[in-house]
Tab-separated table of C-alpha atoms in Angstrom:
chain	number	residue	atom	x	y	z
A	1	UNK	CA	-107.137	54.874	-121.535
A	2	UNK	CA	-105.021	52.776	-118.998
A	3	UNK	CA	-101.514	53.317	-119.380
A	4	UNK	CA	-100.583	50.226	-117.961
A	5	UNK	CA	-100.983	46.234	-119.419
A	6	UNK	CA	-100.338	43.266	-117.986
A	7	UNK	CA	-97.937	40.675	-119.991
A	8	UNK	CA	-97.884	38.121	-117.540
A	9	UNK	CA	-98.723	35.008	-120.507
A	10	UNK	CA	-95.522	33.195	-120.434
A	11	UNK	CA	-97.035	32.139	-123.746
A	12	UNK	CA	-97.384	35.402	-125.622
A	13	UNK	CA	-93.815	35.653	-124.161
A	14	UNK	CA	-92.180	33.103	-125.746
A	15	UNK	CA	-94.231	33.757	-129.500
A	16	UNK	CA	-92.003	37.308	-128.546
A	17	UNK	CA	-88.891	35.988	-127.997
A	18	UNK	CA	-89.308	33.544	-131.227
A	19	UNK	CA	-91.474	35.511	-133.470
A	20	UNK	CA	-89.068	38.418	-134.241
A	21	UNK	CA	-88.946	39.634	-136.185
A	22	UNK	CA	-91.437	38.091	-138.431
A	23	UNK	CA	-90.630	39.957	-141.476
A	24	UNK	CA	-87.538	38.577	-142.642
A	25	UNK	CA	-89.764	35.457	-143.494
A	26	UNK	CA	-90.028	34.698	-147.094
A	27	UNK	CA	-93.344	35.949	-148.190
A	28	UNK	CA	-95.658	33.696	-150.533
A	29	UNK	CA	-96.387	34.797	-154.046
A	30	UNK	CA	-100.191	35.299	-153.387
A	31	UNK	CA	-102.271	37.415	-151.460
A	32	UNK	CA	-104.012	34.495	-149.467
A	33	UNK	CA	-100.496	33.998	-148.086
A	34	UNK	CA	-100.544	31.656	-145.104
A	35	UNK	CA	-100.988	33.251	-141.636
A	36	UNK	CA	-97.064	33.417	-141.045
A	37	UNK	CA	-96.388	36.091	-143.407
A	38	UNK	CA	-98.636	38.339	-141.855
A	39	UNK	CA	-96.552	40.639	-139.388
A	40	UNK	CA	-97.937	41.164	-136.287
A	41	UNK	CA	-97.469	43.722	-133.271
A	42	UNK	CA	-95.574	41.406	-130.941
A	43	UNK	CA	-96.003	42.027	-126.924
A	44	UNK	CA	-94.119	43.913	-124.828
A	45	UNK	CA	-91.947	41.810	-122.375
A	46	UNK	CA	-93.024	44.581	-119.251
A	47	UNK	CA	-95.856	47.129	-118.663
A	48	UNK	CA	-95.905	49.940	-120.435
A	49	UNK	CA	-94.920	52.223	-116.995
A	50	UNK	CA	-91.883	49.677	-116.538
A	51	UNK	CA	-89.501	52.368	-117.871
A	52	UNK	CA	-90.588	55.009	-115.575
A	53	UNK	CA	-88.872	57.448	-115.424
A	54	UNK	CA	-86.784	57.298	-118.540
A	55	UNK	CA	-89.694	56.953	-120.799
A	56	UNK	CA	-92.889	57.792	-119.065
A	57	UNK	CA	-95.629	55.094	-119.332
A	58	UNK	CA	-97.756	57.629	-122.004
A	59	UNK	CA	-95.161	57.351	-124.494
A	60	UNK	CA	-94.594	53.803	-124.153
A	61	UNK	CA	-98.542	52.852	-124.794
A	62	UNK	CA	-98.661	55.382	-128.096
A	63	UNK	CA	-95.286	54.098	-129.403
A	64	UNK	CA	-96.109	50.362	-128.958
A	65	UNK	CA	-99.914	50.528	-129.857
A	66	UNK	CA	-100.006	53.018	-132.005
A	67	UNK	CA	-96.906	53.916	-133.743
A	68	UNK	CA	-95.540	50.423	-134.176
A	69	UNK	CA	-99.148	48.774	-134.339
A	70	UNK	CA	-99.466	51.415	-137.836
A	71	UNK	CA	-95.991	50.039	-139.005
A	72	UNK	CA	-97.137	46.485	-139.034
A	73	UNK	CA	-100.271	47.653	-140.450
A	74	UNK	CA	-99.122	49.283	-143.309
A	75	UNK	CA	-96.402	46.784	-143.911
A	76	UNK	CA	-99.070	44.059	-144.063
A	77	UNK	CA	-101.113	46.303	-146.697
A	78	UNK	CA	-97.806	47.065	-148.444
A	79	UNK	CA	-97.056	43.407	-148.802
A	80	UNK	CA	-100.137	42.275	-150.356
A	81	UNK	CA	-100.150	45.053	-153.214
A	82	UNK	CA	-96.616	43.818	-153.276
A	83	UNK	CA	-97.280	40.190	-153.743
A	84	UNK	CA	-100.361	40.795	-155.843
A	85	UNK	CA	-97.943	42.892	-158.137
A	86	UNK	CA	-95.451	40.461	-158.626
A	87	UNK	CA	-97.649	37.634	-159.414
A	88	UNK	CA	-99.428	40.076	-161.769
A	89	UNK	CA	-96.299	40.516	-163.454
A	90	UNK	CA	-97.261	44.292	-162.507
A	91	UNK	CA	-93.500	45.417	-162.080
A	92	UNK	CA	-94.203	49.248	-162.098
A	93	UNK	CA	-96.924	48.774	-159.185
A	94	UNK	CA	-93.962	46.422	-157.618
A	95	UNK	CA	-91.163	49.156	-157.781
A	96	UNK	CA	-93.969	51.736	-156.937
A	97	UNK	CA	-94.652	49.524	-153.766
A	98	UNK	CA	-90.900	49.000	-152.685
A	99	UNK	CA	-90.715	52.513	-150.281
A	100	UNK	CA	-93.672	51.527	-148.399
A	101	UNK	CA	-92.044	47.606	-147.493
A	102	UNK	CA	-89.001	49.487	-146.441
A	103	UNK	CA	-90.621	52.562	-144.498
A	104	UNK	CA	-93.018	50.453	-142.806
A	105	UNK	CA	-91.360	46.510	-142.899
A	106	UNK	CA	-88.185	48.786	-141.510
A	107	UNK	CA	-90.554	50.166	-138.658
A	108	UNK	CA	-91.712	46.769	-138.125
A	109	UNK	CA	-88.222	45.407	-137.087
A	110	UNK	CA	-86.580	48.530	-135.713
A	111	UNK	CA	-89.401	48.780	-133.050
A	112	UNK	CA	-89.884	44.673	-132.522
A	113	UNK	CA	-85.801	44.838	-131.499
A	114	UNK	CA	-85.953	48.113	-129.346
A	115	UNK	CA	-88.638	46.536	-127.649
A	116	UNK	CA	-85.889	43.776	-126.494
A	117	UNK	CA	-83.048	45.975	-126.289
A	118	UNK	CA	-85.189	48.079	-123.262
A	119	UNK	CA	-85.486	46.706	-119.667
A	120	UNK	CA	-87.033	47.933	-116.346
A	121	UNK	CA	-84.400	48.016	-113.554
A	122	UNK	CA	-86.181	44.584	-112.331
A	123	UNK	CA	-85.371	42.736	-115.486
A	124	UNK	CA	-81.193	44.308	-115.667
A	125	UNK	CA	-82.093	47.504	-117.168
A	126	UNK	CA	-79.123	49.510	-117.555
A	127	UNK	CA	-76.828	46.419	-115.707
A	128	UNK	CA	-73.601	47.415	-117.799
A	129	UNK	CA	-72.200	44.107	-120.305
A	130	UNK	CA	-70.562	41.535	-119.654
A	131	UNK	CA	-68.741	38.747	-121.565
A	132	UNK	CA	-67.143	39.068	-125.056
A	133	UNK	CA	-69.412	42.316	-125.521
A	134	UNK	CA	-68.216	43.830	-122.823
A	135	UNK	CA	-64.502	42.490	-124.318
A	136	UNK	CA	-65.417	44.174	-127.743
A	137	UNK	CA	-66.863	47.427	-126.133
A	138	UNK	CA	-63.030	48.143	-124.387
A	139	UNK	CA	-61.181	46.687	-127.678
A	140	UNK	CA	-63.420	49.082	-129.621
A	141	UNK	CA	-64.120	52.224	-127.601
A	142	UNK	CA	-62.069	52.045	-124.794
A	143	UNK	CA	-64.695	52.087	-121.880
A	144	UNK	CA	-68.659	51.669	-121.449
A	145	UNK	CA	-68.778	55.394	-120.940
A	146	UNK	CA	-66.689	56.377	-124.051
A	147	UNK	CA	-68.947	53.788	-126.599
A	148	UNK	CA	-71.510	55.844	-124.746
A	149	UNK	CA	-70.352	59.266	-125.562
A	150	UNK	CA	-69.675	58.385	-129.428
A	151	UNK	CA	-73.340	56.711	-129.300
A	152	UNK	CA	-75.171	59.694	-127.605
A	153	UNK	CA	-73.146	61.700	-130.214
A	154	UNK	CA	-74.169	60.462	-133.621
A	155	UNK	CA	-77.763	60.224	-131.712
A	156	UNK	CA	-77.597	63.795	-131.517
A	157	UNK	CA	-76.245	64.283	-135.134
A	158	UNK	CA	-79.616	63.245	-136.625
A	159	UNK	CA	-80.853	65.408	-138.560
A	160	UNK	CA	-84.922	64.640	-138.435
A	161	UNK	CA	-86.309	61.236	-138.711
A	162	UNK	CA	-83.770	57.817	-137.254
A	163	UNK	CA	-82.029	55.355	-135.365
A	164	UNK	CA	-78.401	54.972	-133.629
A	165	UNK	CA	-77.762	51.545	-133.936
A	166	UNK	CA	-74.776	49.376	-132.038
A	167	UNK	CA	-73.928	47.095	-134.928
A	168	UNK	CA	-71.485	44.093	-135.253
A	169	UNK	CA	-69.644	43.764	-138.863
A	170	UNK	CA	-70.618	40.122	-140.008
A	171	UNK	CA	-67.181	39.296	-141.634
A	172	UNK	CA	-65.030	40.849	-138.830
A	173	UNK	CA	-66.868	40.746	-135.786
A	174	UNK	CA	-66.213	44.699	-135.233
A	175	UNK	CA	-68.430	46.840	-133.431
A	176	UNK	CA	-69.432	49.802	-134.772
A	177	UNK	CA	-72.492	52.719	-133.975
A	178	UNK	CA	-73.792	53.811	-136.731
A	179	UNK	CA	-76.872	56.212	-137.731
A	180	UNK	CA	-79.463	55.028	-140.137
A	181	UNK	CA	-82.695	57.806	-141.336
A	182	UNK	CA	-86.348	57.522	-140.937
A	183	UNK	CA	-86.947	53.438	-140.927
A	184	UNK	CA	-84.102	52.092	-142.384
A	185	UNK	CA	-83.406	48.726	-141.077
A	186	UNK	CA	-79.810	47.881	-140.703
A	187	UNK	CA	-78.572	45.765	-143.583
A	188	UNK	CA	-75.866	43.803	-145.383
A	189	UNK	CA	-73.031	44.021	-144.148
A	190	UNK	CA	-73.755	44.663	-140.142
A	191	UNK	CA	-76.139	43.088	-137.910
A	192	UNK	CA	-77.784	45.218	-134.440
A	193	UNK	CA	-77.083	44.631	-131.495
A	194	UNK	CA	-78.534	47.585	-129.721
A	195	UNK	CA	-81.158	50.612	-130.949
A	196	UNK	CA	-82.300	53.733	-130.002
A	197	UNK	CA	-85.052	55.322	-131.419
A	198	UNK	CA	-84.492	58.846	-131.919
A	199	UNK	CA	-87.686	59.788	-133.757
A	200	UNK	CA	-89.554	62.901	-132.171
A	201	UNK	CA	-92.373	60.753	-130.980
A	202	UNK	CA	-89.908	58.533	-128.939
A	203	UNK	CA	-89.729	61.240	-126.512
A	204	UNK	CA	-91.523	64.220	-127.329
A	205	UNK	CA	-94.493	64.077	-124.883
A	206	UNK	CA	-91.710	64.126	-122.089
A	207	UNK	CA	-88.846	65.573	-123.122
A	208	UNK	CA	-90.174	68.047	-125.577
A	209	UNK	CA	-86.883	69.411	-127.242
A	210	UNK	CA	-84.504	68.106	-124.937
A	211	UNK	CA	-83.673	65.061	-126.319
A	212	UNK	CA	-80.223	65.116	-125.288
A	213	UNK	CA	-82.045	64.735	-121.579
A	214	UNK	CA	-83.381	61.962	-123.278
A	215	UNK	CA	-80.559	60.012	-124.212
A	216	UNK	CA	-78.805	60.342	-121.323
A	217	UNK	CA	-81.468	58.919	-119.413
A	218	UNK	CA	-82.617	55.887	-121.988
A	219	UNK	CA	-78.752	54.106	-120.911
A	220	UNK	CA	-80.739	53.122	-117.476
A	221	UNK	CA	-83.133	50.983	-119.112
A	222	UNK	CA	-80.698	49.417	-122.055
A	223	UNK	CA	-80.938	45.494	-121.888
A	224	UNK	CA	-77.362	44.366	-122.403
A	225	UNK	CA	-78.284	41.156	-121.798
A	226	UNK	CA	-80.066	41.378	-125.502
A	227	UNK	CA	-77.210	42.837	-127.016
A	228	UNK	CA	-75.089	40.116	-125.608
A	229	UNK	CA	-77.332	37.717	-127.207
A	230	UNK	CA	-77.152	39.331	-130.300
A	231	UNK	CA	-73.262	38.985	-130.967
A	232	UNK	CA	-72.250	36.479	-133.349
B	1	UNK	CA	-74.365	90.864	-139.154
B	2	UNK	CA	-76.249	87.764	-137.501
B	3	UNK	CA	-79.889	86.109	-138.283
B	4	UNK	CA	-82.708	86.601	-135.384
B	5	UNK	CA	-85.895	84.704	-134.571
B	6	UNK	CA	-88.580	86.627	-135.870
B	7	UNK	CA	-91.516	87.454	-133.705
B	8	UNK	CA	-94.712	85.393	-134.326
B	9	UNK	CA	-97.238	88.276	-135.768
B	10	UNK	CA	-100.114	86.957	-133.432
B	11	UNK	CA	-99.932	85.650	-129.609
B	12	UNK	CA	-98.729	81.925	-128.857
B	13	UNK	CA	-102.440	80.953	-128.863
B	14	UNK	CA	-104.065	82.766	-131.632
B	15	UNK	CA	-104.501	79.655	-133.854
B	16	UNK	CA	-105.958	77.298	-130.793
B	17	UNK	CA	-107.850	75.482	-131.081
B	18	UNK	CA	-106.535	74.122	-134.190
B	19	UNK	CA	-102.625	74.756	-133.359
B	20	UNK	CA	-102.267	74.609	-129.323
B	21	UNK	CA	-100.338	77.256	-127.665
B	22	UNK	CA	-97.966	74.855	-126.158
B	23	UNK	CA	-96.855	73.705	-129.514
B	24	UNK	CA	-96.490	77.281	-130.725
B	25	UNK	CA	-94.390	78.214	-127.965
B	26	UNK	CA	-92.150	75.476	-128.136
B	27	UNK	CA	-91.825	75.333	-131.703
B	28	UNK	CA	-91.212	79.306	-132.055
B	29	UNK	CA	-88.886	79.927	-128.644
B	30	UNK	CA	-87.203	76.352	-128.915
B	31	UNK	CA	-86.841	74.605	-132.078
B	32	UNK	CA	-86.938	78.032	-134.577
B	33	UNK	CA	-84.351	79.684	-132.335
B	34	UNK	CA	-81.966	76.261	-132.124
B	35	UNK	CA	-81.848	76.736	-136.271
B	36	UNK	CA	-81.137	80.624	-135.970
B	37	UNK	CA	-78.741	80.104	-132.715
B	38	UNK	CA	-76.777	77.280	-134.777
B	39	UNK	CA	-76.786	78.878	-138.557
B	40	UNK	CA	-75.559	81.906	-137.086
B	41	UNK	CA	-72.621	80.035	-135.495
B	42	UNK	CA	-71.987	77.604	-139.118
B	43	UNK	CA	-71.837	81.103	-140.946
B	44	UNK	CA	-70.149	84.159	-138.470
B	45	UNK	CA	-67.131	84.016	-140.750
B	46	UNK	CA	-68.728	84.237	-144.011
B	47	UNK	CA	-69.919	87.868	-144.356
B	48	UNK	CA	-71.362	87.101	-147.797
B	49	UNK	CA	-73.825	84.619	-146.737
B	50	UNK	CA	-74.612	85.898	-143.482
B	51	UNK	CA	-76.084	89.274	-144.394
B	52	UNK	CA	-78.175	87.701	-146.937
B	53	UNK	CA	-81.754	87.196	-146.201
B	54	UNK	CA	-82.304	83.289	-145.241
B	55	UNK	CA	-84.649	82.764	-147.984
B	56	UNK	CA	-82.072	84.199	-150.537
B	57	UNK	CA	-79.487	82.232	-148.618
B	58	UNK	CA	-81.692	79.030	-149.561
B	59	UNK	CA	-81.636	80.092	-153.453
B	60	UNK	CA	-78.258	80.643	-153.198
B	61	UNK	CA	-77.508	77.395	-151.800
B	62	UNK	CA	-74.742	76.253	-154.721
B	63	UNK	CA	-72.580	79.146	-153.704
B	64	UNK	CA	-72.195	77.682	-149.794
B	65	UNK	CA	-68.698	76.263	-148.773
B	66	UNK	CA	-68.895	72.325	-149.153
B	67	UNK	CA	-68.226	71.744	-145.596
B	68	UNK	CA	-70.962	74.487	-144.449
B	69	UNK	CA	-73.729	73.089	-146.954
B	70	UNK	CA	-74.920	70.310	-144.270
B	71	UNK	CA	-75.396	73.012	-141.539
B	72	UNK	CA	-76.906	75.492	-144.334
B	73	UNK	CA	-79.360	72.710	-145.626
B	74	UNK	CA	-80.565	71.559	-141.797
B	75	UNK	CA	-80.695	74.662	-139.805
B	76	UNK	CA	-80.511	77.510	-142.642
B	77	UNK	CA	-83.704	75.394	-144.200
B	78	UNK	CA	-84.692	75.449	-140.852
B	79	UNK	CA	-84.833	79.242	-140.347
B	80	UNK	CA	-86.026	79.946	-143.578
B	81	UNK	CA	-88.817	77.218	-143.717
B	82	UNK	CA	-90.094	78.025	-140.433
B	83	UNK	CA	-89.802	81.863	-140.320
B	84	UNK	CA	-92.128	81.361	-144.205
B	85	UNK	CA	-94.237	79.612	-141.759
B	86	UNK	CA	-95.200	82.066	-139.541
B	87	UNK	CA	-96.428	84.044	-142.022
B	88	UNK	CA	-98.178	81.025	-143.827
B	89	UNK	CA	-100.593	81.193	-140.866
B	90	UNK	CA	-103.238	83.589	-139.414
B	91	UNK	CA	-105.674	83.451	-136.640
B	92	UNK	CA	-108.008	85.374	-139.337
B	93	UNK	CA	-108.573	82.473	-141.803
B	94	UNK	CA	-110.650	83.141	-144.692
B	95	UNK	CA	-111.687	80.738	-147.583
B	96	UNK	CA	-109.452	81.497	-150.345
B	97	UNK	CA	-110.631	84.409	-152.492
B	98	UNK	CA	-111.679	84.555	-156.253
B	99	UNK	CA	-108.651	85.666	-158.458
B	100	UNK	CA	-105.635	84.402	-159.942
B	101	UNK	CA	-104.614	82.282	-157.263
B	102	UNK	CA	-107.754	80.602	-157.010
B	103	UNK	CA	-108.027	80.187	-160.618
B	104	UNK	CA	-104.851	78.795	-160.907
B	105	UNK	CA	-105.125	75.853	-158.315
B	106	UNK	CA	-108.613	75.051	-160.459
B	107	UNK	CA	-106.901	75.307	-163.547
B	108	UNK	CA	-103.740	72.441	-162.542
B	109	UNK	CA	-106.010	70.566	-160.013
B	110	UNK	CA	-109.313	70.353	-161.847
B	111	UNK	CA	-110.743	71.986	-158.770
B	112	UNK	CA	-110.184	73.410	-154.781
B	113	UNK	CA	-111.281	70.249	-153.453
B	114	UNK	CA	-108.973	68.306	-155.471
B	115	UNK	CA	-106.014	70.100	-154.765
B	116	UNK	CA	-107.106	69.837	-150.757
B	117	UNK	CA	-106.707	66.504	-151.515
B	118	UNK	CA	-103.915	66.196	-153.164
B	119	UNK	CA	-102.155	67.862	-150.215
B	120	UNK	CA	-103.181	66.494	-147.914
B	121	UNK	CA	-102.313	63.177	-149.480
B	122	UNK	CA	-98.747	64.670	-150.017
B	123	UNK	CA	-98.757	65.644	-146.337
B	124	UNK	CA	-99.848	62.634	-144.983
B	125	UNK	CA	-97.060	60.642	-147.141
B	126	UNK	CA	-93.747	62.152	-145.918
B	127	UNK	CA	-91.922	59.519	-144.691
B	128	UNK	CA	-90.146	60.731	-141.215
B	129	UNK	CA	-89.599	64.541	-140.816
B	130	UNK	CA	-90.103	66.887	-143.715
B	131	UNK	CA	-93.016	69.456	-145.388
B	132	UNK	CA	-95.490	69.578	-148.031
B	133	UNK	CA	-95.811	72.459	-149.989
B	134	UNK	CA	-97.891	74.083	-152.658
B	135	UNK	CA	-94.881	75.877	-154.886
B	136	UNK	CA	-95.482	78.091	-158.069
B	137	UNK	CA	-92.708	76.180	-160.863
B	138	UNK	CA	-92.779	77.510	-164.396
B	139	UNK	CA	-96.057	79.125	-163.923
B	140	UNK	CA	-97.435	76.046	-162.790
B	141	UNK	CA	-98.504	75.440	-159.408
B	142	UNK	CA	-97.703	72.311	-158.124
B	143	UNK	CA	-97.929	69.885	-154.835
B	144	UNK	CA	-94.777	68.707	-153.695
B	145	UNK	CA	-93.026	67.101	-150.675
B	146	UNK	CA	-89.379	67.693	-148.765
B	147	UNK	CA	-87.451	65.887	-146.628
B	148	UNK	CA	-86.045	67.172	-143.034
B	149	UNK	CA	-85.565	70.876	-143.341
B	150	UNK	CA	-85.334	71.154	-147.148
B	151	UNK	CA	-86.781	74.089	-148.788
B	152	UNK	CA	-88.134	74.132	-152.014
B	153	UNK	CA	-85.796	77.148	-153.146
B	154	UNK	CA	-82.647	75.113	-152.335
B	155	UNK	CA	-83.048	74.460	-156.014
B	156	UNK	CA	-82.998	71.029	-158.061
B	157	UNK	CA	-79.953	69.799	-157.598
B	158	UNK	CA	-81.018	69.521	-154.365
B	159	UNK	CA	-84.851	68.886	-153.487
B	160	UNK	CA	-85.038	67.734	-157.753
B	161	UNK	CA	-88.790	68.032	-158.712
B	162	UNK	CA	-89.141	69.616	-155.300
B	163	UNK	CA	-87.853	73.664	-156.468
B	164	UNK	CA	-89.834	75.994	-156.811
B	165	UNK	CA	-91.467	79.257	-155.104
B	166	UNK	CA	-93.681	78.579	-152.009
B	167	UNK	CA	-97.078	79.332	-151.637
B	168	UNK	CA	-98.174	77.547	-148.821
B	169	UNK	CA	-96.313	74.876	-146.886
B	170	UNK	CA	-96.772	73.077	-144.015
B	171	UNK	CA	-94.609	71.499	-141.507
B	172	UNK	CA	-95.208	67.541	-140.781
B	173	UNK	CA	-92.341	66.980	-138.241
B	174	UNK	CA	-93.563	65.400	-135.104
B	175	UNK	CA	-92.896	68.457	-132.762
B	176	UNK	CA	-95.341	70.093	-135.137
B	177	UNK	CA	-97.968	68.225	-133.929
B	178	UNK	CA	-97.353	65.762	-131.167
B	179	UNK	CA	-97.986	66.908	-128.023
B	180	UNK	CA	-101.865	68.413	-129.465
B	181	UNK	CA	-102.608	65.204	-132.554
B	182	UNK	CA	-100.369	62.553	-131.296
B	183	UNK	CA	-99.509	60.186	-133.902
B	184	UNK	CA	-102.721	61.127	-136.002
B	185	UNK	CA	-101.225	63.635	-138.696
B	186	UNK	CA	-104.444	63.658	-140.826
B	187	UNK	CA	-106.388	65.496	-137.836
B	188	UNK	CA	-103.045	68.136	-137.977
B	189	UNK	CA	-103.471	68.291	-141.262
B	190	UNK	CA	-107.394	68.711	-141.676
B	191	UNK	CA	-106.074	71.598	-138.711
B	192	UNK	CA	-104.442	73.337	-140.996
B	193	UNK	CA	-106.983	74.503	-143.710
B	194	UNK	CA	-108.544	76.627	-140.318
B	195	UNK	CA	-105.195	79.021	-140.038
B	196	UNK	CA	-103.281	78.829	-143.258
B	197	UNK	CA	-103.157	82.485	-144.642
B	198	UNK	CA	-104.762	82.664	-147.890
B	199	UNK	CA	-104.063	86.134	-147.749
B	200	UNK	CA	-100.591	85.856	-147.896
B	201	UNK	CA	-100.376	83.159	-150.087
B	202	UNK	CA	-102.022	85.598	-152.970
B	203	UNK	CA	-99.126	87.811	-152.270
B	204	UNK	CA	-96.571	85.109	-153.075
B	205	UNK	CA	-98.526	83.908	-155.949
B	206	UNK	CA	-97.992	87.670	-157.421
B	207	UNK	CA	-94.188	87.685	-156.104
B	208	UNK	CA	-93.302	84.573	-157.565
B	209	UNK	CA	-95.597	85.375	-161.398
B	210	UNK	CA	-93.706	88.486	-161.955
């Protein structure tokens, strides 16, 4: 298998930047639901050895065509048992289908906005903030390298399955990093601004067990521009 | 008196080709001995708990301090589950003899095949890092799932539907599997019916009847 693909269409890139992530879009009531519903595995914005040597090329092909491709499988399977349930007036099948939209829908968007939050060096990979995030990052934390420290921290914390998330409060405006297991999306009350995956197929090919290694390399190839973008 | 990391009772690659000797190294030397280097740490002032056996420690897990339980639950589950394992596998797999056992798993799943089935559809579903297990409840036997490193003798107040007394069980977190199956669990899991221990598993099946 080649472990590298070209993204060069400018137009697959721009049904990225504006397709994501696709399922926070109000599903219809039927199972011939138009097109849009339908999730699908958006494109990477680089090649899949970009990240070299953070995240090795082989890890980025299996978590972006398989891993995330099964996620927007399953959620697209998940969604028409869903719909079909609900029109059906089938509410145990509905309830019975709800922790398969959230395991897989949450995959869906956790891995469409990791995608963005990840950068070679040629793109500003690992280029520290600047702006009001950068603002909110000393207010908050102090330094870069302290909101680091707390990050890598909780990161390590995980127990199994989940994400560390960099998440703005939507009343306040405060930053916060938070932890959320297996594929919870984060919800309510925060919005993301910046993920890390720390599932074991993230880095295990590479890293093995040392995923600490791991996240102290991953900061080189964080997209703060994306975050930045993300702030409200 | 502290907890060690028991030795495998067959070389690193006794199960290949179905479990690769990479993973069994790593999983063994690495990720066992991180739950027995860090449970021993959570617990070197509590005498009580310490001495006891880690699967007794797991049935006693009501009694732990409330700021020890999350350490107890993640890496005393973790030495207990995986030091079960061990023993849950053999490079000398056999079909599952005739006798009560066997009978048994006919009896609540209609049939062998249908409780293969059943487990590996169990298996298959855990959601992020956990185990499937076949556990002996009430005299029934039963397929059931955890989360993380939850063991099944942590009780209900913690795994719920979960307790019970293990029979067989069968880890499903990535480092299990990755670096031989990739992201395809179901070939791991079709793996695993060529080195679990029958053997052993009719010992537990008397242990936990009596």
């Amino acid at each position: 298998m080649s472990t590298t693909m070209l993204r060069n269409s400018t137009l697959l890139r721009s049904a990225l930047r504006s397709a994501v992530p696709t399922t926070t879009r109000v599903a219809a009531f039927s199972s011939s639901a138009p097109i849009k519903a339908q999730a699908t595995l958006p494109d990477l914005p680089y090649d899949y050895g970009a990240l070299e040597p953070a995240i090795s090329g082989q890890i980025m092909e299996l978590h972006h065509s398989k891993h995330h491709q099964t996620y927007v499988t399953n959620y697209n399977a998940a969604r028409t048992k869903m719909a079909d349930a609900l029109q059906s007036g089938d509410i145990a099948t509905a309830i019975a289908t709800q922790p398969a939209i959230n395991f897989n829908g949450g995959g869906n968007i956790n891995h469409t906005l990791f995608w963005e939050n990840l950068a070679p060096k040629s793109q500003g990979g690992g280029e520290p903030p600047s702006g009001p995030l950068a603002k909110s990052i000393d207010d908050h934390y102090g330094s870069l390298e302290k909101l680091k420290e707390v990050f890598n921290t909780q990161l390590a914390g995980i127990q199994g399955s989940g994400w560390c998330w960099l998440v703005q409060d939507n009343e306040t405006g405060a930053l916060q990093v938070k932890t959320y297991a297996n594929q919870d999306p984060v919800v309510g009350r925060w919005h993301p601004l910046l993920g890390v995956d720390a599932w074991e197929h993230a880095y295990y090919l590479q890293y093995e067990n040392k995923k600490v290694e791991y996240f102290k390399n991953i900061w080189s190839v964080i997209n703060w521009k994306t975050a930045e973008k993300r702030m409200k | 008196m502290a907890y060690t990391l028991p030795a495998l009772p067959y070389g690193y690659d006794a199960l290949e080709p179905h479990f690769d000797e990479e993973t069994m190294r790593i999983h063994h030397t690495k990720h066992h001995q991180t739950y027995v280097t860090n449970i021993n740490a959570a617990l070197k002032d509590n005498n009580e708990l310490s001495t006891l056996d880690v699967q007794d420690l797991m049935t006693r897990f009501n009694d732990v301090p409330a700021d020890k339980k999350p350490v107890v639950r993640n890496h005393g589950g973790g030495h207990a589950n995986h030091s079960f394992f061990w023993k849950n596998l053999t490079p000398n797999n056999t079909a599952l003899a005739d006798g009560p056992l066997k009978s048994a798993i006919e009896k609540a799943f209609g049939s062998y095949e249908a409780f293969q089935q059943a487990f590996e559809k169990a298996a298959t579903s855990v959601f992020g890092s956990g185990w499937a297990w076949l556990i002996l409840k009430d005299g029934a036997l039963k397929v059931v799932t955890t989360a993380n490193q939850d063991s099944p003798l942590m009780g209900e107040s913690v795994v719920g539907a979960s307790a019970g007394y293990p029979i067989i069980g069968l880890d499903v977190w990535e480092h299990a599997y990755y670096l031989k199956y990739r992201n395809v669990r179901p070939d791991y899991i079709k793996a695993y019916w060529k080195v679990v221990n029958w053997e052993y598993a009719i010992e537990r099946y008397k242990e936990g009847s009596s």
